[in-house]
Short mmCIF file of C-alpha atoms in Angstrom, two decimals:
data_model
loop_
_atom_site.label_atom_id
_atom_site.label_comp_id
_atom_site.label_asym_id
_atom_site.label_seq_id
_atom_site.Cartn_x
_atom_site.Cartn_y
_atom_site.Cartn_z
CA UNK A 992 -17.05 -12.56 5.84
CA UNK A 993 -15.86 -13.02 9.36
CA UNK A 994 -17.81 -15.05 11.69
CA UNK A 995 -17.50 -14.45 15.49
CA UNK A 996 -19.95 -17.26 16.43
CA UNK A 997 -21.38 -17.85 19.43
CA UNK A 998 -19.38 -15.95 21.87
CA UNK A 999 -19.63 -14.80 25.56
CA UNK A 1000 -18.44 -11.44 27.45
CA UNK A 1001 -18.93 -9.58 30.43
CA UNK A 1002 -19.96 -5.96 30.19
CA UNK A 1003 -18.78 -3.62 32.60
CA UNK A 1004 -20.30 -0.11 33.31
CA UNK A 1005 -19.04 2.93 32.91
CA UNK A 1006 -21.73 5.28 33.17
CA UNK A 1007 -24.86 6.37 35.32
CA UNK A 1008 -27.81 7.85 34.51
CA UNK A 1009 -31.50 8.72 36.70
CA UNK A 1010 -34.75 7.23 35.57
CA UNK A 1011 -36.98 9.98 34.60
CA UNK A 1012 -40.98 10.17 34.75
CA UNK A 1013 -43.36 7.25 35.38
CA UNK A 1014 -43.04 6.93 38.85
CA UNK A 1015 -39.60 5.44 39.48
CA UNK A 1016 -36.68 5.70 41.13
CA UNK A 1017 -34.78 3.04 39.98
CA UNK A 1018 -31.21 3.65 38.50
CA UNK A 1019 -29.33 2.21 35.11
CA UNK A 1020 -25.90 2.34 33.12
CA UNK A 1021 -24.98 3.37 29.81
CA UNK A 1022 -21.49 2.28 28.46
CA UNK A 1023 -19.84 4.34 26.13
CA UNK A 1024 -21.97 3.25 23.32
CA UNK A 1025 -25.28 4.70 25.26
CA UNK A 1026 -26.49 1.29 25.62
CA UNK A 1027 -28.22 0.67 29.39
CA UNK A 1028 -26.68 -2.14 31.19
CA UNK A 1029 -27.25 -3.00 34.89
CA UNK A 1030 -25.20 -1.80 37.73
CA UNK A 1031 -23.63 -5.23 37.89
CA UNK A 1032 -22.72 -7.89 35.28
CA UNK A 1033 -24.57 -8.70 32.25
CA UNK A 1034 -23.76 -11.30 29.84
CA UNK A 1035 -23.66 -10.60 26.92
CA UNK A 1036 -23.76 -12.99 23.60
CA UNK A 1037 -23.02 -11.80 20.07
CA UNK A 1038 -24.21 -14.12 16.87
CA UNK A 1039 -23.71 -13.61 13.17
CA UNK A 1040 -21.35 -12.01 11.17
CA UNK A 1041 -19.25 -8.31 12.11
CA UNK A 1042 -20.25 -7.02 8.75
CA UNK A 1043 -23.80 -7.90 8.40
CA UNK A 1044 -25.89 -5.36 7.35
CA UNK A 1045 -28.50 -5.53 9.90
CA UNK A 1046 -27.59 -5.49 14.08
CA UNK A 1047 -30.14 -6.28 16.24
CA UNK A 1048 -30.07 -5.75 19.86
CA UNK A 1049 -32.20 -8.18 22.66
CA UNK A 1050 -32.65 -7.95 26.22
CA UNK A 1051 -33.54 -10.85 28.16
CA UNK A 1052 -34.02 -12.44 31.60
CA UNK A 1053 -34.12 -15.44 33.18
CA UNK A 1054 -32.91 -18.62 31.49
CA UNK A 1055 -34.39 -18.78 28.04
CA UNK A 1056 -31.68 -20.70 25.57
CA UNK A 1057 -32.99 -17.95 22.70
CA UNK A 1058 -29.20 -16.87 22.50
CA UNK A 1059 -28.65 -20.99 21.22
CA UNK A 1060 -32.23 -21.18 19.23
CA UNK A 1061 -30.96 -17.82 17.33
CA UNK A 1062 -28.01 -18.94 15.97
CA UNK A 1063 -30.07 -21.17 13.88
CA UNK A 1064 -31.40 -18.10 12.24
CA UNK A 1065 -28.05 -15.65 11.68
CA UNK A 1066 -26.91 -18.47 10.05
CA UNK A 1067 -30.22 -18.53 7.55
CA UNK A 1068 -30.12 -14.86 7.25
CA UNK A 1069 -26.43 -13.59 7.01
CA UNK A 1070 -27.52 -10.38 6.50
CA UNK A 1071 -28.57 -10.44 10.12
CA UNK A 1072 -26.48 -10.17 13.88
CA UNK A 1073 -28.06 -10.17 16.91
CA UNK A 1074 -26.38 -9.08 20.32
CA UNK A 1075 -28.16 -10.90 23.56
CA UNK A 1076 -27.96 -9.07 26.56
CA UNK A 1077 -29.30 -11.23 29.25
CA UNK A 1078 -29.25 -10.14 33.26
CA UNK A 1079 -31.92 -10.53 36.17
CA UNK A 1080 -35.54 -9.80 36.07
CA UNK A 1081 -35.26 -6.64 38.04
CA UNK A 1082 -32.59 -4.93 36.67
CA UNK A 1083 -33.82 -6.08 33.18
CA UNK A 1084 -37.30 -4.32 34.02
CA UNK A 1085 -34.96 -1.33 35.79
CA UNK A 1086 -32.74 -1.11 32.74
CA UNK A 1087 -35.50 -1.09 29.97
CA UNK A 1088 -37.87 1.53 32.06
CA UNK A 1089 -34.79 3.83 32.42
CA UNK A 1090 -33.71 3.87 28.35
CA UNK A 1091 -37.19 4.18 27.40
CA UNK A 1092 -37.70 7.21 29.73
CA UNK A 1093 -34.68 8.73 28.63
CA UNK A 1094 -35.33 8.15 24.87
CA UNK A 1095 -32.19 6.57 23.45
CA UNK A 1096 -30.41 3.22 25.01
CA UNK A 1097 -33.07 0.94 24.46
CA UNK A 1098 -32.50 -2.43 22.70
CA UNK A 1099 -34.04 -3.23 19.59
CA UNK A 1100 -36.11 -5.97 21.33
CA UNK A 1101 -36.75 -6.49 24.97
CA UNK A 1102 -39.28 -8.88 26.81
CA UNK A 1103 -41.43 -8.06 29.73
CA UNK A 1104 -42.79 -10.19 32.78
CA UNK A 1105 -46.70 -10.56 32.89
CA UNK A 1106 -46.15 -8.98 36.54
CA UNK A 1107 -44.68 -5.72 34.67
CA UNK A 1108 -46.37 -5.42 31.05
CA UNK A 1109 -49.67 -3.52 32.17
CA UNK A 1110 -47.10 -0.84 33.61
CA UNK A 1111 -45.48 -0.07 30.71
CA UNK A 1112 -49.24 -0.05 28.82
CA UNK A 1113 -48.88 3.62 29.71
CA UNK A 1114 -45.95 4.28 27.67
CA UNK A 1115 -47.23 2.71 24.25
CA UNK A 1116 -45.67 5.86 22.38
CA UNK A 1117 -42.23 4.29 23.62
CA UNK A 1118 -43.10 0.85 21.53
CA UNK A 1119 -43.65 -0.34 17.74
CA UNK A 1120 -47.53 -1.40 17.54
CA UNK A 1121 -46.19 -4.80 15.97
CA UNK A 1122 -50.20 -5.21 14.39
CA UNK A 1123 -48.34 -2.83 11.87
CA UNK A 1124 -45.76 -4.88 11.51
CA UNK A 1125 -48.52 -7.35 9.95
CA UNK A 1126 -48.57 -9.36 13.52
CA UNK A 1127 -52.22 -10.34 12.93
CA UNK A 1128 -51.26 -12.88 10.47
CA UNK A 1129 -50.02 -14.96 13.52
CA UNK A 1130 -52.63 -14.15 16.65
CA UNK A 1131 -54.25 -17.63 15.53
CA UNK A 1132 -51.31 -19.38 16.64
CA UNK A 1133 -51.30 -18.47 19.97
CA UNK A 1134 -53.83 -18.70 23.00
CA UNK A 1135 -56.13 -16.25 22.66
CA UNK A 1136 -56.01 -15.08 26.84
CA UNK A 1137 -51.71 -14.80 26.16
CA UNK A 1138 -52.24 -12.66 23.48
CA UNK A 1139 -54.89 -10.30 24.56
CA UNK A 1140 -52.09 -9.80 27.93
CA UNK A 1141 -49.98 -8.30 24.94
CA UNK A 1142 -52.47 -6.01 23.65
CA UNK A 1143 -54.23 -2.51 24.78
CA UNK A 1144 -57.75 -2.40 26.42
CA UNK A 1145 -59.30 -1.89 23.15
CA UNK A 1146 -57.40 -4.87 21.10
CA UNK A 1147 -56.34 -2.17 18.64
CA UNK A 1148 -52.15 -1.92 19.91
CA UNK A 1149 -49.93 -4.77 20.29
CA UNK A 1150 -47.16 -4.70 22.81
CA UNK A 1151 -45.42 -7.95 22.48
CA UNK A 1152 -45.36 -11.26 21.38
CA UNK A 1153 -45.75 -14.38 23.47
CA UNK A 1154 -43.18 -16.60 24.68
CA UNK A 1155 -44.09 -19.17 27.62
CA UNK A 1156 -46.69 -18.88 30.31
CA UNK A 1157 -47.47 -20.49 33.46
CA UNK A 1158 -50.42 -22.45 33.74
CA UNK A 1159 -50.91 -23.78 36.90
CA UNK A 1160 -51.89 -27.01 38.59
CA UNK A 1161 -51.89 -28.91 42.31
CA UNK A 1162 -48.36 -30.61 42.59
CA UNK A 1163 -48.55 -33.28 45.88
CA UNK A 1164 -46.86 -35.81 47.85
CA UNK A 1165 -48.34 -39.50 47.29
CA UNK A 1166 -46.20 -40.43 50.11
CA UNK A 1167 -48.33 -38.14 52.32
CA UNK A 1168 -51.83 -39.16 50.90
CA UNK A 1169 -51.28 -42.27 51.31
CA UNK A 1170 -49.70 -42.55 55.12
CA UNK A 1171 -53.44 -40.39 55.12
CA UNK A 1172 -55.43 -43.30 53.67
CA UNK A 1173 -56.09 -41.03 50.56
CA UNK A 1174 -55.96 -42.43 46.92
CA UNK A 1175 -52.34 -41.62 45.55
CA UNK A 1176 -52.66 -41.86 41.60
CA UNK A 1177 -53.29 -38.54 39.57
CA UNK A 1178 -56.22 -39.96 38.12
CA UNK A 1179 -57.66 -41.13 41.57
CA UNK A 1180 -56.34 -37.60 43.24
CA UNK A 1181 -57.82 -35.70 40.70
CA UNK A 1182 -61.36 -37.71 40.97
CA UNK A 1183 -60.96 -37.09 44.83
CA UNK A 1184 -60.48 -33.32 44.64
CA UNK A 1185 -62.58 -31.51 41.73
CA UNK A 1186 -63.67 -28.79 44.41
CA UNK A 1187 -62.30 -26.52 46.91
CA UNK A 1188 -64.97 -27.63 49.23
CA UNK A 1189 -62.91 -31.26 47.81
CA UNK A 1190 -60.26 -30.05 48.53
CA UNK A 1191 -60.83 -28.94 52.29
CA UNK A 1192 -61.91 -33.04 53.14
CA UNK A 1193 -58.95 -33.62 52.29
CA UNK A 1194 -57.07 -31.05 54.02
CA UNK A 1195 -58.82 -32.34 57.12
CA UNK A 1196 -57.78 -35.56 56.53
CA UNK A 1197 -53.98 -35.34 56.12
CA UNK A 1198 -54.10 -32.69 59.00
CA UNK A 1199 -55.91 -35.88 61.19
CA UNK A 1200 -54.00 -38.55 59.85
CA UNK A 1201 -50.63 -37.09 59.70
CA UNK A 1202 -49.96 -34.58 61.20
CA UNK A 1203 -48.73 -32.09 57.84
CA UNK A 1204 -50.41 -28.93 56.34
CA UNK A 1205 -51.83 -29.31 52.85
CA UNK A 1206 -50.36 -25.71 51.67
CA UNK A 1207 -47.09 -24.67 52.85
CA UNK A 1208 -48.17 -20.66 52.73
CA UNK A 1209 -51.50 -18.34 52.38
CA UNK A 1210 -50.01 -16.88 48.84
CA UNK A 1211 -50.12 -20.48 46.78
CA UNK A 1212 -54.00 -21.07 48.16
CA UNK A 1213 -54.84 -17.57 47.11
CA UNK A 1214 -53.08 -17.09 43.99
CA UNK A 1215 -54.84 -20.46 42.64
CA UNK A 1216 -58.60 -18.92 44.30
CA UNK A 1217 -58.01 -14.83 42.71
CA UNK A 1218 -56.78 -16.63 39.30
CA UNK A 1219 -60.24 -18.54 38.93
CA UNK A 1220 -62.45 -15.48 39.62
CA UNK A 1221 -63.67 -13.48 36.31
CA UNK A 1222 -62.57 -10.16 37.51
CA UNK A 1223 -59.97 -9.12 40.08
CA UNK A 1224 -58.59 -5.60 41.65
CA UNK A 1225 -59.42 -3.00 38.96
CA UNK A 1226 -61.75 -2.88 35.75
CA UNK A 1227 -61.23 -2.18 32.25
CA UNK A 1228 -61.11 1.06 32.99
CA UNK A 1229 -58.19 1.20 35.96
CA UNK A 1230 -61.04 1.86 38.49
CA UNK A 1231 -60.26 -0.02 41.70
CA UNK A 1232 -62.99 -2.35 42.30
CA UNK A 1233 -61.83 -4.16 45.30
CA UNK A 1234 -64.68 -3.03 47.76
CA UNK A 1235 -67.49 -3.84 44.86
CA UNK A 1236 -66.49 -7.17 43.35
CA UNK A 1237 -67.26 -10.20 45.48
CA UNK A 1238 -64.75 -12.43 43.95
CA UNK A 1239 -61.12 -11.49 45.39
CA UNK A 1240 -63.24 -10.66 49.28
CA UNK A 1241 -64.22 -14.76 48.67
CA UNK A 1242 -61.11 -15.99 47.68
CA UNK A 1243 -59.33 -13.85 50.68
CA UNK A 1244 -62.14 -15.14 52.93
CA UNK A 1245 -61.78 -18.77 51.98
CA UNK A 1246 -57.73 -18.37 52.27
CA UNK A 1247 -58.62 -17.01 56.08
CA UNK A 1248 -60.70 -19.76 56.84
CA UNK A 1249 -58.08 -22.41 55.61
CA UNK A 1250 -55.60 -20.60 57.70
CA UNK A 1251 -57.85 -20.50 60.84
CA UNK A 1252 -58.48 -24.34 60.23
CA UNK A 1253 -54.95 -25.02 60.14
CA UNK A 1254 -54.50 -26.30 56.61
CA UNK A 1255 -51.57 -23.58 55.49
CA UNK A 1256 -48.17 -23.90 56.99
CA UNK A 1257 -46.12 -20.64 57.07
CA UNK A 1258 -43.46 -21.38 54.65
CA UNK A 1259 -42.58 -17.92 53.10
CA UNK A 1260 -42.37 -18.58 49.39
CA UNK A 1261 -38.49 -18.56 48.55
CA UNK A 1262 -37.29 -19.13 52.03
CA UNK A 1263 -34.79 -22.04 52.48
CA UNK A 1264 -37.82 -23.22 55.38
CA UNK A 1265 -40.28 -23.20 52.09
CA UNK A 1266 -37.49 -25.03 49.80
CA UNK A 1267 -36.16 -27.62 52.47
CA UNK A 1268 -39.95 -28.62 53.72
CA UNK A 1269 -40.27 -29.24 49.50
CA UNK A 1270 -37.92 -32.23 50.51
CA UNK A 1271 -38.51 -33.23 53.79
CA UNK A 1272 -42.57 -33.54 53.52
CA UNK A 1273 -43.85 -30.85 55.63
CA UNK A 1274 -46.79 -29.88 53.59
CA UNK A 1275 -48.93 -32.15 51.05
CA UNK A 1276 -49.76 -29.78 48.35
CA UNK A 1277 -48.47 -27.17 45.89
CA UNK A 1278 -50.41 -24.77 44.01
CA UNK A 1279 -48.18 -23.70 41.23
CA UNK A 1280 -46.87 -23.19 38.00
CA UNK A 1281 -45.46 -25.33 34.93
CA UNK A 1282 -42.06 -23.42 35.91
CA UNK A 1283 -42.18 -25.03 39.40
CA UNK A 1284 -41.29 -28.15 37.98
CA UNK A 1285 -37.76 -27.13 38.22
CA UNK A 1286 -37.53 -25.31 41.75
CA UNK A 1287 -39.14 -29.25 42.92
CA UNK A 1288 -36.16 -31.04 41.17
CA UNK A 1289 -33.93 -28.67 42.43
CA UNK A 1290 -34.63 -28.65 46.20
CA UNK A 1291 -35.43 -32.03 46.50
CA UNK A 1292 -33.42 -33.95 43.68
CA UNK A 1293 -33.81 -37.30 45.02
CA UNK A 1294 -37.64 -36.78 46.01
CA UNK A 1295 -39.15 -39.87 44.41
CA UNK A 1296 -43.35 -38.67 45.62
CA UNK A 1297 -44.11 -35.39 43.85
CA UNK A 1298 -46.82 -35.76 41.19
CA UNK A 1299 -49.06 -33.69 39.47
CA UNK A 1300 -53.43 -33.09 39.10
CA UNK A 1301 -55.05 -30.44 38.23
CA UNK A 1302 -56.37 -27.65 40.66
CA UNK A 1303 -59.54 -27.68 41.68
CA UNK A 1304 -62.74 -26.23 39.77
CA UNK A 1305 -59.61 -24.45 37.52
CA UNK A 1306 -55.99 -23.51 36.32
CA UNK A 1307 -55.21 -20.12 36.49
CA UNK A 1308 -51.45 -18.19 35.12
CA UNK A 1309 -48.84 -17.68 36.53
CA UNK A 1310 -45.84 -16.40 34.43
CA UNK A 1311 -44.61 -15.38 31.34
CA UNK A 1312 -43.15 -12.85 29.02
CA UNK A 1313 -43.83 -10.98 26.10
CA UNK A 1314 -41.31 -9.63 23.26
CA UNK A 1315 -41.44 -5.87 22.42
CA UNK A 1316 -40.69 -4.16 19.99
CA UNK A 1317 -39.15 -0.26 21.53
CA UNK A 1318 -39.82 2.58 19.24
CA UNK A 1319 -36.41 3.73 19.42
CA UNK A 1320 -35.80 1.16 17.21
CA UNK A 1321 -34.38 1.50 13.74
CA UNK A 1322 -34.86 -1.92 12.62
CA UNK A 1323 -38.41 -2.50 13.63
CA UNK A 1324 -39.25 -4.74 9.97
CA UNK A 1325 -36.27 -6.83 10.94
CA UNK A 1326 -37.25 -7.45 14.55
CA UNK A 1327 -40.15 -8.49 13.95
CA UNK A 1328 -39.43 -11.03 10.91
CA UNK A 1329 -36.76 -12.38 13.73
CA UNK A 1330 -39.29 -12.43 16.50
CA UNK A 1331 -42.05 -14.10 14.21
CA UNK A 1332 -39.29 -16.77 13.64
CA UNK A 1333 -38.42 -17.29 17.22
CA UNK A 1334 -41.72 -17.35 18.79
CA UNK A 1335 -43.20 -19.69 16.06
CA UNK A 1336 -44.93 -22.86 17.34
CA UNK A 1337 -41.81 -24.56 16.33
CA UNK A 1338 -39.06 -22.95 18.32
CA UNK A 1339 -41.30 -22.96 21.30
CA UNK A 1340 -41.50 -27.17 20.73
CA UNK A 1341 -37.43 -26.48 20.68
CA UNK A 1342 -37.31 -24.61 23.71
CA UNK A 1343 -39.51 -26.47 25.95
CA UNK A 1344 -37.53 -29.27 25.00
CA UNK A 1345 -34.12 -27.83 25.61
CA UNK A 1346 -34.93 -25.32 28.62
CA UNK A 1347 -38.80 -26.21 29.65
CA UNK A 1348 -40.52 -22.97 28.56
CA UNK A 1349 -44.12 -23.88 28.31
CA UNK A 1350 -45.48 -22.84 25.15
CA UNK A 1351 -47.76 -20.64 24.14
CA UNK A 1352 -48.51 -21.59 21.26
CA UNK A 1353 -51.31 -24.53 21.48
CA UNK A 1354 -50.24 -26.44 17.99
CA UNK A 1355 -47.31 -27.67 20.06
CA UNK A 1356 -49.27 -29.43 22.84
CA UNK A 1357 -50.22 -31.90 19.73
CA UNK A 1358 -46.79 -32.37 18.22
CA UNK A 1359 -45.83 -35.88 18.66
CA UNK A 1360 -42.58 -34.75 20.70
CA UNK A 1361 -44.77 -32.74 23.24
CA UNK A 1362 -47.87 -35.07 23.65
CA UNK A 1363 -45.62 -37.90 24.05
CA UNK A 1364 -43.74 -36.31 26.86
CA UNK A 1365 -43.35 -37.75 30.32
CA UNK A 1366 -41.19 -37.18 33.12
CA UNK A 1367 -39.52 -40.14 35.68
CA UNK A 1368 -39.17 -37.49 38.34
CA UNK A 1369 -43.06 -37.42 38.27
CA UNK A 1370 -43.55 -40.95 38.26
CA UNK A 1371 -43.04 -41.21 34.12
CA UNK A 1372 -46.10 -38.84 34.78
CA UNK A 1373 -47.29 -37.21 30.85
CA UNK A 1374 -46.47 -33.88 32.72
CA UNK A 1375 -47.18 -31.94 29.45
CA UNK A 1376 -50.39 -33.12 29.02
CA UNK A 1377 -51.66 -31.96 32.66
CA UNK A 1378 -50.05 -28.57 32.28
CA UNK A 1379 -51.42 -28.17 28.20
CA UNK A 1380 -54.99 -29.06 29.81
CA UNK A 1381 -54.41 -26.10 32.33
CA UNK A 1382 -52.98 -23.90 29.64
CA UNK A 1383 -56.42 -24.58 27.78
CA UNK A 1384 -58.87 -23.83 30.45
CA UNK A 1385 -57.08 -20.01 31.35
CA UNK A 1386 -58.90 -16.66 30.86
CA UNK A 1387 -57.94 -13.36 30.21
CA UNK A 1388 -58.22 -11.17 33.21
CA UNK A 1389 -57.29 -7.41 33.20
CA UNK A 1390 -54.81 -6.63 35.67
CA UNK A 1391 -53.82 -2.99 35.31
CA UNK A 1392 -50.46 -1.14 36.31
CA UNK A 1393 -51.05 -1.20 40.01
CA UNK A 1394 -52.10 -4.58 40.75
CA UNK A 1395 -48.74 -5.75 42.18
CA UNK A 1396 -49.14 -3.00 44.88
CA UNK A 1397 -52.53 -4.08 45.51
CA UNK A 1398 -51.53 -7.56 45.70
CA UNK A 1399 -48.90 -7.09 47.70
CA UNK A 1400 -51.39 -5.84 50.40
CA UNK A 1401 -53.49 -8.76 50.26
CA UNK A 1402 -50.89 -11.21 50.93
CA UNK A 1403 -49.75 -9.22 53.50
CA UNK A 1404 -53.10 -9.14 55.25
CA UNK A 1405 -53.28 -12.87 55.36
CA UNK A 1406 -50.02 -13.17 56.71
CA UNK A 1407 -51.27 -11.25 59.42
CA UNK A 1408 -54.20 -12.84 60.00
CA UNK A 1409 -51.79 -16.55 60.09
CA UNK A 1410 -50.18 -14.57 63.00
CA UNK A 1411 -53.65 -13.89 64.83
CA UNK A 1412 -55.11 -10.08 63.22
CA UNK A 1413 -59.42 -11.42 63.05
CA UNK A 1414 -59.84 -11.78 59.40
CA UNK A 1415 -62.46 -8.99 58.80
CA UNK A 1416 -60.35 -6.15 60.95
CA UNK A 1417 -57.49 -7.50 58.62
CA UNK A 1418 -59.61 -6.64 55.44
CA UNK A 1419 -60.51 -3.33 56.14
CA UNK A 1420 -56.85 -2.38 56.79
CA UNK A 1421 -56.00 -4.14 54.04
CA UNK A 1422 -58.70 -1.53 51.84
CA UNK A 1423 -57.21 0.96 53.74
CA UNK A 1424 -53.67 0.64 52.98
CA UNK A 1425 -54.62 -0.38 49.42
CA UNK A 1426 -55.98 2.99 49.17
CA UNK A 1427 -53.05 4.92 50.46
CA UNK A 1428 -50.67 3.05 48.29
CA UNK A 1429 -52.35 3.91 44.84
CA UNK A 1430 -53.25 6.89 45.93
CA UNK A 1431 -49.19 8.17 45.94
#
């Protein structure tokens, strides 16, 4: 049989079609085969053999090195090719909602964002329930709050399998608590800070002493605050609950108050202000990620101060994706055997260790090659071991399909409120507009 290997093309477009129902207005492509590609380019990797029985279809995002893990398993099962179709988050997301509303064009497998999965919850006629694919026999091997992101309200349909998450943790500048008089070592910085009330002293301190914010922006204080509290913008039950739960009001008042105090900076996340202060010093702290690792290395390569504690009083998520299965499917038996291989604890050891997805899967934080793990940029830091103890401490918390727009409100309140709006006015426009925007 003929092998083409591991190759890589370009796809170009040929043809448009409209998103149809759900809510969108977003746009996709079909080439002449009626598969959806992006308005721009998507690359594109085929593996296996031209005459293999079974073809498989996967749409990803982001930088995952599955295209290089999979060849591993083509090889093992020659009866198997699998085309990778890999292109930015928002087209992806654009792409998939557009096939699955039009009912033919979607892959055979396609992952979602933890931002987007409760959105297409609404659509589970357009996916495979992989529990009848026989996925219970490997829930145990994952966290139990990643899976339940993957499953219905009731437990009963799963969406998706697990691949990494994002559990989060404070990443500082030793340089900075130091020229503060603060204690500089992980261990000592995370005895110093165990509360947000902790964590304010210090604030105070490096604000006194040097002259530098401890957060560069409102969103990284409050995202760490909302992804401690037990419950957030809407119940079980898609009921908005912003006006009766106390939790998000506290964690947007404390966020205020840090503001008002001058602890946050106002470096918009993603701005090159935001990625150049990463390197020059202008703020102490970073509430983040595991993923953040990366962005750090990358805008301030020769940065020899970042290290890493955990966050105060508790991690919290932040990223992520989940593997589905569409309905439109023909091969669902044969996804799911690949995706059970893929997303085993042992490819995710392989692809932390080749591209730094942070597993899922909790066997691998004690496999020798994980728990052994440091990093020089960190000071030879055990930067797994901080970020598996995060991953640990994370619960489930229902989001529903219009949290992003209700999020999106909040943080937009407290960037009014850095430039002057009185906190509580803020609030009840934020309730306001919240109101108006779900309401559409």
């Amino acid at each position: 049989m003929k092998k083409f290997g591991l190759t890589t093309t370009l796809v170009f477009t040929t043809m448009v079609v409209a998103a149809c129902g759900g809510g969108g207005d977003s746009t996709a492509t079909q080439d002449n085969d009626g598969n959806v590609v992006a308005d721009n380019e998507a690359e594109v990797t085929d593996l296996g053999s031209e005459d293999a029985e079974i073809e498989l279809s996967f749409w990803l995002f982001g930088a995952t090195g599955y295209p290089e893990l999979a060849a591993e398993y083509v090889e093992e099962n020659p009866d198997v090719s699998i085309t990778f179709q890999e292109i930015d988050m928002e087209d992806h997301h654009n792409n998939l909602f557009t096939a699955l509303s039009a009912g033919s064009g979607a892959p055979d497998m396609a992952a979602i964002e933890v931002s987007e999965i409760d959105g297409y919850k609404n659509a589970q006629d357009r996916f495979v329930n992989l529990y009848e694919m026989g996925a219970d026999e490997i829930e145990g091997d994952y966290l139990d709050w990643v899976w339940e992101i993957g499953t219905d309200v009731e437990g009963d349909f799963l969406f998706g399998i697990p691949t990494d998450i994002g559990p989060t943790v404070m990443f500082y500048r030793a340089d900075i608590f130091e020229e503060a008089g603060l204690p500089s070592e992980p261990e000592e910085v995370e005895a110093l800070i165990q509360t947000w009330d902790d964590y304010r002293d210090a604030a105070q301190t490096v604000l006194d002493e040097t002259g530098v914010v401890m957060a560069p922006n409102a969103e990284t204080v409050y995202n760490a605050k909302r992804d401690q509290a037990p419950e957030q913008y809407f119940n079980e039950s898609d009921e908005l609950i912003l006006e009766q739960s106390e939790f998000v009001k506290q964690a947007y008042d404390d966020t205020a108050q840090m503001i008002e105090d001058g602890y946050i900076g106002d470096y918009g996340m993603w701005t090159p202000e935001w990625g150049a202060a990463m390197d020059e010093g202008s703020y102490a702290t970073l509430l983040a990620p595991a993923w953040m690792q990366g962005v750090i290395k990358g805008n301030a390569p020769d940065q020899e101060n970042w290290r890493i504690a955990a966050l105060p009083e508790g991690a919290g998520n932040w990223g992520g994706s989940w593997i589905t299965v569409p309905s439109q499917t023909e091969h669902a038996e044969e996804a799911y055997e690949f995706l059970k291989w893929l997303l085993a604890p042992e490819q995710q050891l392989k692809a932390f260790e080749n591209m730094g997805l942070f597993p899922s899967a909790p066997s691998v934080y004690e496999m020798p090659e994980f728990a052994e793990y440091t990093d020089e940029y960190f000071g030879g830091q055990n930067t797994a071991e901080v970020f598996a103890n995060a991953a640990l401490e994370v619960e489930h918390i229902h989001k529903g399909a219009q949290y992003g727009e209700v999020n999106t409100e909040i943080l937009e309140g407290l960037n009014n409120v850095y430039d002057g709006i009185e906190s509580e006015e803020e609030w009840e426009d934020i309730l306001s507009r919240v109101q108006q925007r779900i309401s559409r």
